[in-house]
Amino acid sequence: MHTSEIIAGEPHLGQKPPSPAPSIDKSILQSKSVPLTVDALTFGASAVGSFNTAPRPDDPYRYQTGFGNRFASEAIPGALPPGGQSVPQRCPFDLYSEQLNGTSFISSRQTLQNVWLYRIKPSVAHYPLQPMSQNPDIEACFSPHNSNIQYTPLSYCWGPLPLPTDSEKVTFVEGLKTMGGHGDPTHKEGLALHMYTANTSMSKTAFINNDGDFLIIPQVGRLGIQTELGRMIVRVGEVCVIQAGIRFKVSLPDGPARGYIQEIFGTHYELPELGPVGSNGLAHPRDFETPSASFDIDSSEWKIILKLTGKLFSYTQNHTPFDVVAWHGNYAPYKYDLSKFNAIACGMKEQLDPTVYTVLMAKSKIPGVYLSEFAVFTPKWLNTQDTFRPPYYHRNMATEIGGLIYGKYRGSVKDMVPGGLSCENSYMPHGESYEAFKRASTAELGPELSGEGALGFMLHLSSHFSITKFAMERHPDLKPQKPKFWEDVQGHFLDHLDKVNDILVAVGRPKLGANAPIV
């Protein structure tokens, strides 16, 4: 029992609860927001509401803008309770109040995430849960003791998953394939990387992921995503985040679809710190779009599929899960158009680390270390002089996962195509081919528009990354290793031994090999 129930006692019998359908002053709705005191000669205009995006030809919905905002949205005016309380004795229109928490109750105000929903029927109104037949290609436990995964230092490259044939009926949930990950949702730490294909819209079926937050990256086909908090169209070139515990369904307005998903356990995505970049770089908070309240009236039977530790369960209910008439809070799905990313590059010399292309990050439990960094490679001008412009040879404590959404891959080692995926595990050396090195070392440098017509991404993961059996054995397009790829690399330092020895003699030191021990 809540403390408030103990203190409140019995209500006064003569006190009537507020009307469930509040009366709305139509003059307020029609207000033009003209100041009470106005100089007709100087008054220009006043806003009549906050900014919402306008519908577009390929996206009919309006969105609220901002990142991490505490939004308030109502599909019916007056559906939200009056300010000062979220749980009135009777909600407007006799809606049910329901809170969804994305963080623990005792989280700091800075990290607290929750949303209050005002819906036609509460989520608890459903029939008992039942185990489902499992998707053998979904994995959530990445312990080294799990025989379905393997930690390996090898480099990997995969082609795109083939789209389902017309004879198959594959929904978004049925088309999930886990490529790898680390950690475990029961420990609230780690992540999973999935690829998906689908050719069938979800009908009278919703999905709820209890394991973590989805970052969805479409590569083929728009996704029509209906969530409890509203609707989104996610186009190729956009990404969206759907947090754990939020029910959603996916339709396919363009037919067959394909893409990538990064799922994080026990944490949420946030914007990276800007530091010396200042206030105007990378992904601008105002460009993130959150759906507005939208509800259906539907008393037919629905199936809800639930994922917990990678296992699937389901239950049925005799009403739609998408009946939220109003909501307020900051635990809400959102999307972002990657073409709006403000890329940063050096102006004169040197290379910046690729983390300057980070759109979203997720914290790990280790202070100062991020679980994952989602970086995007959009077109940018390269102007640096006396600088090796391709990615330099390096070994990274982070695992690097690369994907190509569209366009031509500019690297020289991987056989990457749109829809493909690559993996360089932590501390393993990688870089461009010897031929690419020679070209870049001798090229005449001038301004260059890099990445025109292409869109790629990279995930920097701060841990080792396991590969699933699906990715190693059942993926239809695992690219073969190239065992002799680096055989032609030359050590050109050896071409300068005479000059090196002259320098050593000039400074009073022996020539190379002069004092070497006789073996």
PDB file of C-alpha atoms in Angstrom, residues 120-128 204 296-304 315-323:
ATOM      1  CA  ILE A 120      -8.816   3.448 -22.874  1.00  0.00           C
ATOM      2  CA  LYS A 121      -7.927   0.145 -21.190  1.00  0.00           C
ATOM      3  CA  PRO A 122      -4.933  -0.609 -18.945  1.00  0.00           C
ATOM      4  CA  SER A 123      -2.114  -2.808 -20.226  1.00  0.00           C
ATOM      5  CA  VAL A 124      -2.757  -5.351 -17.483  1.00  0.00           C
ATOM      6  CA  ALA A 125      -6.023  -6.389 -19.164  1.00  0.00           C
ATOM      7  CA  HIS A 126      -4.802  -9.438 -21.086  1.00  0.00           C
ATOM      8  CA  TYR A 127      -4.976 -13.228 -21.000  1.00  0.00           C
ATOM      9  CA  PRO A 128      -2.146 -15.332 -19.503  1.00  0.00           C
ATOM     10  CA  LYS A 204      -3.242  -7.391 -35.051  1.00  0.00           C
ATOM     11  CA  ASP A 296      -7.190   3.532 -32.185  1.00  0.00           C
ATOM     12  CA  ILE A 297     -10.579   2.215 -31.054  1.00  0.00           C
ATOM     13  CA  ASP A 298     -10.467  -1.525 -31.631  1.00  0.00           C
ATOM     14  CA  SER A 299     -12.031  -4.315 -29.552  1.00  0.00           C
ATOM     15  CA  SER A 300     -10.874  -7.208 -31.710  1.00  0.00           C
ATOM     16  CA  GLU A 301      -8.349  -9.806 -30.578  1.00  0.00           C
ATOM     17  CA  TRP A 302      -4.687  -8.792 -30.537  1.00  0.00           C
ATOM     18  CA  LYS A 303      -1.542 -10.830 -30.007  1.00  0.00           C
ATOM     19  CA  ILE A 304       1.334  -9.325 -28.047  1.00  0.00           C
ATOM     20  CA  TYR A 315      -0.450 -13.249 -24.794  1.00  0.00           C
ATOM     21  CA  THR A 316      -3.737 -12.170 -26.317  1.00  0.00           C
ATOM     22  CA  GLN A 317      -6.124  -9.397 -25.386  1.00  0.00           C
ATOM     23  CA  ASN A 318      -9.482  -8.220 -26.669  1.00  0.00           C
ATOM     24  CA  HIS A 319      -8.450  -4.631 -27.319  1.00  0.00           C
ATOM     25  CA  THR A 320      -5.746  -2.773 -29.188  1.00  0.00           C
ATOM     26  CA  PRO A 321      -2.555  -1.904 -27.297  1.00  0.00           C
ATOM     27  CA  PHE A 322      -2.517   1.383 -29.203  1.00  0.00           C
ATOM     28  CA  ASP A 323      -5.238   3.157 -27.231  1.00  0.00           C
TER      29      ASP A 323
END
